[in-house]
Tab-separated table of C-alpha atoms in Angstrom:
chain	number	residue	atom	x	y	z
A	1	UNK	CA	-27.163	-11.420	18.075
A	2	UNK	CA	-28.096	-7.868	19.826
A	3	UNK	CA	-25.493	-5.603	21.993
A	4	UNK	CA	-26.207	-3.135	23.719
A	5	UNK	CA	-23.416	-0.065	24.304
A	6	UNK	CA	-24.957	2.419	26.849
A	7	UNK	CA	-24.014	5.719	28.137
A	8	UNK	CA	-20.930	5.603	26.187
A	9	UNK	CA	-19.437	9.121	24.593
A	10	UNK	CA	-18.820	8.263	20.821
A	11	UNK	CA	-16.143	9.717	18.868
A	12	UNK	CA	-17.165	8.880	14.938
A	13	UNK	CA	-14.264	10.077	15.064
A	14	UNK	CA	-15.891	13.365	15.139
A	15	UNK	CA	-17.423	13.816	18.033
A	16	UNK	CA	-20.989	13.033	18.282
A	17	UNK	CA	-21.646	13.194	22.492
A	18	UNK	CA	-23.294	10.824	24.801
A	19	UNK	CA	-25.102	8.132	23.081
A	20	UNK	CA	-26.250	4.428	22.814
A	21	UNK	CA	-25.242	2.126	20.293
A	22	UNK	CA	-27.014	-0.968	19.286
A	23	UNK	CA	-25.388	-3.652	17.527
A	24	UNK	CA	-26.887	-5.953	15.442
A	25	UNK	CA	-25.403	-9.084	14.522
A	26	UNK	CA	-21.655	-8.156	12.690
A	27	UNK	CA	-23.460	-4.139	11.893
A	28	UNK	CA	-24.030	-0.850	13.783
A	29	UNK	CA	-28.014	-1.074	13.584
A	30	UNK	CA	-28.928	2.143	15.644
A	31	UNK	CA	-27.261	5.164	17.511
A	32	UNK	CA	-29.670	7.089	19.376
A	33	UNK	CA	-28.887	9.377	22.316
A	34	UNK	CA	-31.345	6.483	24.311
A	35	UNK	CA	-32.052	3.075	23.858
A	36	UNK	CA	-34.160	1.498	25.913
A	37	UNK	CA	-34.272	-2.171	26.828
A	38	UNK	CA	-37.394	-3.772	25.577
A	39	UNK	CA	-39.506	-6.041	28.232
A	40	UNK	CA	-39.844	-9.966	27.376
A	41	UNK	CA	-37.418	-9.629	24.537
A	42	UNK	CA	-34.525	-11.662	22.783
A	43	UNK	CA	-31.426	-11.731	25.129
A	44	UNK	CA	-29.462	-8.491	24.319
A	45	UNK	CA	-25.523	-8.175	26.069
A	46	UNK	CA	-25.587	-4.762	27.256
A	47	UNK	CA	-22.333	-2.759	27.621
A	48	UNK	CA	-22.131	-0.365	30.076
A	49	UNK	CA	-19.912	2.469	28.900
A	50	UNK	CA	-20.199	5.234	31.156
A	51	UNK	CA	-16.955	6.969	31.668
A	52	UNK	CA	-15.580	5.351	28.556
A	53	UNK	CA	-15.414	6.605	25.257
A	54	UNK	CA	-16.343	4.721	22.001
A	55	UNK	CA	-14.182	5.220	19.008
A	56	UNK	CA	-14.131	3.221	15.904
A	57	UNK	CA	-11.797	0.057	15.526
A	58	UNK	CA	-8.436	0.693	14.744
A	59	UNK	CA	-7.127	0.193	11.472
A	60	UNK	CA	-3.247	-0.939	10.674
A	61	UNK	CA	-2.345	-0.306	7.115
A	62	UNK	CA	0.961	-1.834	7.195
A	63	UNK	CA	1.494	-5.305	9.159
A	64	UNK	CA	4.316	-8.196	7.987
A	65	UNK	CA	1.280	-10.858	9.467
A	66	UNK	CA	3.503	-13.165	7.992
A	67	UNK	CA	6.285	-11.944	9.974
A	68	UNK	CA	9.411	-10.399	7.813
A	69	UNK	CA	12.908	-9.576	8.514
A	70	UNK	CA	15.728	-12.365	7.738
A	71	UNK	CA	17.982	-9.551	7.600
A	72	UNK	CA	20.406	-11.157	9.828
A	73	UNK	CA	19.596	-14.451	8.272
A	74	UNK	CA	17.246	-17.655	8.720
A	75	UNK	CA	17.040	-17.140	12.185
A	76	UNK	CA	16.267	-13.619	12.615
A	77	UNK	CA	12.991	-14.517	10.233
A	78	UNK	CA	10.476	-12.538	12.699
A	79	UNK	CA	7.190	-14.688	13.563
A	80	UNK	CA	3.627	-14.412	12.556
A	81	UNK	CA	1.339	-11.838	13.859
A	82	UNK	CA	-1.063	-13.468	16.814
A	83	UNK	CA	-4.803	-12.420	16.853
A	84	UNK	CA	-4.494	-10.708	20.728
A	85	UNK	CA	-1.195	-8.588	18.895
A	86	UNK	CA	-4.489	-6.972	17.129
A	87	UNK	CA	-7.054	-6.775	19.605
A	88	UNK	CA	-5.165	-5.892	22.330
A	89	UNK	CA	-4.183	-2.799	20.529
A	90	UNK	CA	-7.266	-2.209	19.551
A	91	UNK	CA	-6.843	-2.707	15.853
A	92	UNK	CA	-9.545	-4.846	14.117
A	93	UNK	CA	-8.351	-4.546	10.716
A	94	UNK	CA	-4.874	-5.018	9.391
A	95	UNK	CA	-3.618	-5.184	5.595
A	96	UNK	CA	-0.721	-7.618	5.426
A	97	UNK	CA	2.449	-6.975	3.464
A	98	UNK	CA	5.436	-8.848	2.766
A	99	UNK	CA	9.055	-7.107	3.047
A	100	UNK	CA	12.082	-7.568	2.431
A	101	UNK	CA	12.245	-10.972	1.744
A	102	UNK	CA	9.525	-12.224	-1.100
A	103	UNK	CA	10.973	-15.314	-1.489
A	104	UNK	CA	10.486	-17.749	1.582
A	105	UNK	CA	7.619	-14.817	2.753
A	106	UNK	CA	5.152	-15.959	-0.109
A	107	UNK	CA	1.635	-14.279	-1.544
A	108	UNK	CA	-0.012	-17.961	-0.870
A	109	UNK	CA	0.920	-17.234	2.507
A	110	UNK	CA	-0.180	-14.054	2.809
A	111	UNK	CA	-3.428	-14.879	1.819
A	112	UNK	CA	-3.743	-18.244	3.748
A	113	UNK	CA	-2.611	-16.074	7.203
A	114	UNK	CA	-5.539	-13.183	6.456
A	115	UNK	CA	-8.206	-15.598	6.122
A	116	UNK	CA	-6.772	-17.127	9.357
A	117	UNK	CA	-7.337	-13.843	10.891
A	118	UNK	CA	-10.683	-13.782	9.449
A	119	UNK	CA	-11.616	-16.985	10.789
A	120	UNK	CA	-10.579	-15.808	14.303
A	121	UNK	CA	-12.546	-12.624	14.238
A	122	UNK	CA	-11.076	-9.863	12.795
A	123	UNK	CA	-10.726	-8.376	8.828
A	124	UNK	CA	-8.045	-8.507	7.045
A	125	UNK	CA	-6.724	-7.766	3.413
A	126	UNK	CA	-3.683	-7.632	1.724
A	127	UNK	CA	-0.940	-6.222	-0.912
A	128	UNK	CA	0.251	-7.982	-3.724
A	129	UNK	CA	4.143	-8.470	-4.295
A	130	UNK	CA	7.171	-7.310	-1.750
A	131	UNK	CA	10.387	-4.660	-2.049
A	132	UNK	CA	11.418	-6.321	-5.391
A	133	UNK	CA	10.633	-5.434	-8.368
A	134	UNK	CA	9.616	-7.311	-11.054
A	135	UNK	CA	6.789	-8.137	-8.207
A	136	UNK	CA	6.145	-11.736	-7.725
A	137	UNK	CA	2.184	-12.115	-7.780
A	138	UNK	CA	-0.275	-14.806	-7.735
A	139	UNK	CA	-0.958	-15.055	-10.740
A	140	UNK	CA	1.162	-13.577	-12.609
A	141	UNK	CA	-0.431	-10.156	-13.379
A	142	UNK	CA	-1.050	-7.314	-11.085
A	143	UNK	CA	-3.946	-5.999	-12.648
A	144	UNK	CA	-5.363	-10.022	-12.037
A	145	UNK	CA	-4.197	-10.590	-8.755
A	146	UNK	CA	-6.308	-7.162	-7.819
A	147	UNK	CA	-9.144	-8.218	-9.872
A	148	UNK	CA	-9.747	-11.468	-9.213
A	149	UNK	CA	-8.534	-11.904	-5.441
A	150	UNK	CA	-10.785	-10.484	-3.370
A	151	UNK	CA	-8.060	-10.180	-0.248
A	152	UNK	CA	-5.516	-8.415	-2.400
A	153	UNK	CA	-6.338	-4.248	-2.908
A	154	UNK	CA	-3.309	-3.339	-3.805
A	155	UNK	CA	0.294	-3.582	-4.667
A	156	UNK	CA	3.292	-3.124	-1.534
A	157	UNK	CA	5.661	-2.583	-0.253
A	158	UNK	CA	7.752	-2.074	-3.263
A	159	UNK	CA	11.037	-0.385	-1.738
A	160	UNK	CA	12.722	2.950	-2.971
A	161	UNK	CA	15.945	4.868	-1.783
A	162	UNK	CA	16.992	1.722	0.389
A	163	UNK	CA	20.265	-0.549	-0.144
A	164	UNK	CA	17.771	-3.535	0.245
A	165	UNK	CA	15.646	-2.492	-2.800
A	166	UNK	CA	15.851	-3.736	-6.256
A	167	UNK	CA	16.551	0.074	-7.408
A	168	UNK	CA	13.687	0.370	-9.052
A	169	UNK	CA	13.674	3.089	-11.847
A	170	UNK	CA	10.829	5.382	-12.515
A	171	UNK	CA	9.656	3.712	-15.490
A	172	UNK	CA	8.828	0.308	-13.649
A	173	UNK	CA	7.297	1.940	-10.998
A	174	UNK	CA	5.115	3.919	-13.461
A	175	UNK	CA	4.398	0.324	-14.977
A	176	UNK	CA	3.551	-0.732	-11.226
A	177	UNK	CA	1.221	1.583	-10.807
A	178	UNK	CA	-0.380	1.654	-13.931
A	179	UNK	CA	-1.296	-1.629	-13.443
A	180	UNK	CA	-2.753	-1.682	-9.722
A	181	UNK	CA	-4.744	1.510	-10.890
A	182	UNK	CA	-6.335	-0.620	-14.023
A	183	UNK	CA	-7.020	-3.350	-11.519
A	184	UNK	CA	-8.618	-0.973	-8.838
A	185	UNK	CA	-10.965	0.584	-11.589
A	186	UNK	CA	-12.216	-2.176	-12.655
A	187	UNK	CA	-12.825	-4.056	-9.056
A	188	UNK	CA	-13.695	-1.450	-7.391
A	189	UNK	CA	-10.613	-1.345	-5.153
A	190	UNK	CA	-8.053	1.277	-3.932
A	191	UNK	CA	-5.148	-0.118	-6.405
A	192	UNK	CA	-3.563	1.911	-4.017
A	193	UNK	CA	0.972	1.588	-4.517
A	194	UNK	CA	2.376	1.310	-0.934
A	195	UNK	CA	6.000	2.448	-1.246
A	196	UNK	CA	8.545	1.498	1.402
A	197	UNK	CA	10.992	4.712	1.842
A	198	UNK	CA	14.402	3.862	2.735
A	199	UNK	CA	17.227	6.237	3.993
A	200	UNK	CA	18.550	7.615	0.824
A	201	UNK	CA	18.756	11.119	-0.432
A	202	UNK	CA	16.863	9.981	-3.508
A	203	UNK	CA	14.168	10.224	-0.851
A	204	UNK	CA	10.481	10.434	-3.305
A	205	UNK	CA	12.027	11.161	-6.744
A	206	UNK	CA	10.969	8.170	-8.210
A	207	UNK	CA	7.299	9.067	-7.432
A	208	UNK	CA	7.801	12.970	-8.370
A	209	UNK	CA	9.307	11.599	-11.947
A	210	UNK	CA	6.570	9.293	-12.452
A	211	UNK	CA	4.021	11.781	-11.645
A	212	UNK	CA	5.125	14.538	-13.285
A	213	UNK	CA	6.009	12.656	-16.356
A	214	UNK	CA	3.028	10.288	-16.866
A	215	UNK	CA	-1.010	10.472	-16.067
A	216	UNK	CA	-1.076	8.584	-12.712
A	217	UNK	CA	-2.045	10.746	-10.127
A	218	UNK	CA	0.082	11.311	-6.929
A	219	UNK	CA	-2.735	9.806	-4.780
A	220	UNK	CA	-1.896	6.648	-6.397
A	221	UNK	CA	0.950	6.038	-4.198
A	222	UNK	CA	0.690	5.570	-0.658
A	223	UNK	CA	4.495	6.069	1.010
A	224	UNK	CA	5.446	4.868	4.286
A	225	UNK	CA	7.969	5.401	6.749
A	226	UNK	CA	8.098	9.199	5.920
A	227	UNK	CA	9.570	9.680	9.803
A	228	UNK	CA	12.695	7.958	9.369
A	229	UNK	CA	14.576	10.715	9.571
A	230	UNK	CA	14.857	14.520	9.185
A	231	UNK	CA	15.638	14.971	5.760
A	232	UNK	CA	13.094	12.462	4.378
A	233	UNK	CA	10.253	14.144	6.483
A	234	UNK	CA	10.884	17.371	5.408
A	235	UNK	CA	10.189	16.059	1.626
A	236	UNK	CA	7.707	14.493	2.717
A	237	UNK	CA	6.227	17.713	3.998
A	238	UNK	CA	6.142	19.280	0.487
A	239	UNK	CA	5.395	15.676	-1.407
A	240	UNK	CA	1.999	16.135	0.902
A	241	UNK	CA	2.028	20.136	-0.179
A	242	UNK	CA	1.490	18.498	-3.929
A	243	UNK	CA	-1.539	16.479	-2.760
A	244	UNK	CA	0.352	13.182	-1.681
A	245	UNK	CA	-0.520	10.870	0.914
A	246	UNK	CA	2.070	10.633	3.863
A	247	UNK	CA	2.530	7.834	6.022
A	248	UNK	CA	4.407	8.153	9.632
A	249	UNK	CA	5.674	4.567	11.131
A	250	UNK	CA	4.919	4.057	14.739
A	251	UNK	CA	7.023	0.678	15.820
A	252	UNK	CA	10.653	2.278	16.380
A	253	UNK	CA	13.702	1.651	19.325
A	254	UNK	CA	15.212	4.369	21.461
A	255	UNK	CA	18.527	4.318	19.008
A	256	UNK	CA	16.915	5.603	15.821
A	257	UNK	CA	15.375	8.662	17.722
A	258	UNK	CA	18.793	9.336	18.546
A	259	UNK	CA	19.914	9.342	15.189
A	260	UNK	CA	17.065	11.849	14.081
A	261	UNK	CA	14.109	9.497	13.228
A	262	UNK	CA	11.011	11.585	14.412
A	263	UNK	CA	8.002	10.339	16.872
A	264	UNK	CA	5.067	9.699	14.673
A	265	UNK	CA	3.314	12.315	17.627
A	266	UNK	CA	5.118	15.116	17.098
A	267	UNK	CA	5.656	14.549	13.199
A	268	UNK	CA	1.721	14.998	12.863
A	269	UNK	CA	1.787	18.295	14.896
A	270	UNK	CA	4.887	19.232	12.559
A	271	UNK	CA	2.026	18.196	9.571
A	272	UNK	CA	-0.830	20.026	10.712
A	273	UNK	CA	1.487	23.175	11.750
A	274	UNK	CA	2.859	22.981	8.027
A	275	UNK	CA	-0.561	23.356	6.772
A	276	UNK	CA	-1.101	19.739	5.608
A	277	UNK	CA	-4.570	18.444	5.515
A	278	UNK	CA	-5.264	15.362	8.118
A	279	UNK	CA	-6.661	13.325	5.221
A	280	UNK	CA	-3.765	12.972	3.843
A	281	UNK	CA	-1.642	11.618	6.914
A	282	UNK	CA	-2.173	8.074	8.371
A	283	UNK	CA	0.033	5.902	11.045
A	284	UNK	CA	0.933	2.294	10.725
A	285	UNK	CA	2.625	0.050	13.141
A	286	UNK	CA	4.723	-2.086	10.258
A	287	UNK	CA	4.203	-4.747	12.620
A	288	UNK	CA	6.232	-7.669	13.140
A	289	UNK	CA	8.489	-6.527	10.494
A	290	UNK	CA	11.961	-6.142	11.265
A	291	UNK	CA	13.753	-3.046	12.871
A	292	UNK	CA	17.184	-3.445	11.392
A	293	UNK	CA	20.260	-0.777	12.278
A	294	UNK	CA	22.942	-0.876	10.026
A	295	UNK	CA	26.007	0.387	10.164
A	296	UNK	CA	27.780	3.215	7.735
A	297	UNK	CA	28.944	0.040	5.399
A	298	UNK	CA	25.516	-1.678	5.056
A	299	UNK	CA	26.408	-4.107	8.148
A	300	UNK	CA	23.830	-5.319	10.208
A	301	UNK	CA	24.454	-4.478	13.554
A	302	UNK	CA	21.192	-4.661	15.560
A	303	UNK	CA	17.716	-6.158	15.115
A	304	UNK	CA	14.579	-5.535	16.532
A	305	UNK	CA	10.946	-6.553	15.835
A	306	UNK	CA	7.918	-3.964	15.245
A	307	UNK	CA	4.420	-4.518	17.351
A	308	UNK	CA	1.297	-3.245	16.557
A	309	UNK	CA	0.631	-2.141	20.084
A	310	UNK	CA	2.396	1.219	19.213
A	311	UNK	CA	0.147	2.168	16.694
A	312	UNK	CA	-2.339	3.783	18.995
A	313	UNK	CA	0.325	4.583	22.013
A	314	UNK	CA	1.597	7.261	19.580
A	315	UNK	CA	-1.953	8.435	18.578
A	316	UNK	CA	-2.549	8.898	22.594
A	317	UNK	CA	0.484	10.721	23.040
A	318	UNK	CA	-0.627	13.268	19.582
A	319	UNK	CA	-3.284	14.195	22.261
A	320	UNK	CA	-2.027	14.167	25.797
A	321	UNK	CA	1.346	15.343	24.830
A	322	UNK	CA	1.207	17.233	21.437
A	323	UNK	CA	-2.681	18.562	22.819
A	324	UNK	CA	-4.018	17.458	19.054
A	325	UNK	CA	-7.902	16.859	19.540
A	326	UNK	CA	-8.749	13.724	19.980
A	327	UNK	CA	-11.303	13.463	16.896
A	328	UNK	CA	-8.425	14.871	14.937
A	329	UNK	CA	-5.903	12.167	16.140
A	330	UNK	CA	-8.261	9.218	15.735
A	331	UNK	CA	-8.515	10.102	12.158
A	332	UNK	CA	-4.775	8.755	11.188
A	333	UNK	CA	-5.710	5.376	12.435
A	334	UNK	CA	-9.537	5.283	11.092
A	335	UNK	CA	-11.361	7.446	8.907
A	336	UNK	CA	-8.006	8.172	6.182
A	337	UNK	CA	-6.736	4.320	5.718
A	338	UNK	CA	-10.432	3.472	5.182
A	339	UNK	CA	-10.612	6.629	2.447
A	340	UNK	CA	-7.136	5.443	1.353
A	341	UNK	CA	-7.751	2.059	0.732
A	342	UNK	CA	-11.676	2.405	0.150
A	343	UNK	CA	-13.107	0.473	2.765
A	344	UNK	CA	-16.396	1.400	2.985
A	345	UNK	CA	-17.438	-0.145	6.129
A	346	UNK	CA	-14.310	0.718	8.116
A	347	UNK	CA	-13.206	3.753	10.135
A	348	UNK	CA	-16.223	5.208	11.179
A	349	UNK	CA	-19.544	4.919	13.652
A	350	UNK	CA	-22.569	5.174	11.470
A	351	UNK	CA	-25.362	3.051	11.365
A	352	UNK	CA	-24.837	0.240	8.988
A	353	UNK	CA	-21.101	0.131	9.152
A	354	UNK	CA	-19.399	-3.025	10.452
A	355	UNK	CA	-19.378	-2.835	14.477
A	356	UNK	CA	-15.672	-2.272	14.740
A	357	UNK	CA	-15.217	-0.570	18.028
A	358	UNK	CA	-12.942	0.220	20.976
A	359	UNK	CA	-13.963	1.847	24.334
A	360	UNK	CA	-11.179	3.745	26.023
A	361	UNK	CA	-11.172	5.075	29.788
A	362	UNK	CA	-11.980	8.502	29.505
A	363	UNK	CA	-9.552	9.199	32.462
A	364	UNK	CA	-6.269	8.215	30.577
A	365	UNK	CA	-7.381	7.049	27.036
A	366	UNK	CA	-5.912	3.852	27.831
A	367	UNK	CA	-7.878	1.216	25.774
A	368	UNK	CA	-10.325	-0.976	27.981
A	369	UNK	CA	-12.862	-3.159	25.828
A	370	UNK	CA	-12.676	-3.738	22.089
A	371	UNK	CA	-15.190	-5.392	19.983
A	372	UNK	CA	-14.516	-6.482	15.992
A	373	UNK	CA	-17.411	-7.343	13.553
A	374	UNK	CA	-19.806	-6.899	16.745
A	375	UNK	CA	-17.772	-9.656	18.937
A	376	UNK	CA	-16.124	-8.227	22.300
A	377	UNK	CA	-12.593	-9.777	21.990
A	378	UNK	CA	-11.205	-7.321	24.568
A	379	UNK	CA	-12.976	-6.607	27.749
A	380	UNK	CA	-11.352	-4.901	30.613
A	381	UNK	CA	-7.907	-5.085	29.119
A	382	UNK	CA	-7.948	-8.754	29.341
A	383	UNK	CA	-8.172	-10.921	25.792
A	384	UNK	CA	-11.500	-12.634	25.928
A	385	UNK	CA	-10.755	-14.332	22.550
A	386	UNK	CA	-7.570	-15.839	21.589
A	387	UNK	CA	-5.930	-17.122	18.459
A	388	UNK	CA	-5.510	-21.057	17.448
A	389	UNK	CA	-2.428	-21.345	18.870
A	390	UNK	CA	-2.105	-18.918	21.486
């Protein structure tokens, strides 16, 4: 199947100017200044992208694809993600994780859901484990999960500095990271350890202790929720200055901002102003995860659900409100997560890469159309491909 996108301005995410893109099946075949339709040739679907920006499909590296939550008992278990939840948000690649509940949300659930989403048309990988240590893996060993199971690319999300964590020691985190690292090296995968960082004032100290007292490099870790409060954010700046990755969570509620959570678009600007390299930063949505509100006694007083749609909303706000150049802001949901997670076919627009593309309206930067693996999933803001049970 051939699809020709004409007259669009390409952000790869670096700016390429006005180009035509020919998609050949699931790949980007050619990018040229102009591609003309041949006479008496096979059918070619033509998409006129005049007045639009063509950008890479978005990568959301932290999504509870089988649902999450449960902090308010069984009825508060959040629902699984649906295909159009992702595609309408421009997300063409998901990384699935298990959170607080590693009992009723299992690794086999996660693998099956990832494969289901791929059958429906988008790319999905997963991390092994959940908040709790020791990790509940598929095979019984972290290394074996990463080496032998194609969908598993690392570990996560392991919780630290949180009253819901299993309070892991630095020695336990070091052993997890060592196993993930070896598994990644032997399989050509990232072997990254995705770390949930809670509200506790221990901050990132467990990770830093591992880095300072073992041979494990700081970039083996991928800590998230760094924008959740001012004191963690300041620690995050210092952590990034040591060379570490920092991830900001886009899903939130107004009450969290009132209590000091830093909006992702603002966090990005402040990190850049602190001379942190853009390649070290990403946004993730925490989609379908619970957003629990606990009082000072650790009692649950409210609960909302994270939304994948917030991922690009914050990138758009970074451009429109914080005046960050589009080609810089886009990197936190395209090129950067692709590099960190070792997904070489994702995150950039180039010949031979996967044909995951988003068309933005140039006037207001809203999402118009979405292509995943060469297939048009969203057109003129409407889903034309829906999930099996939508």
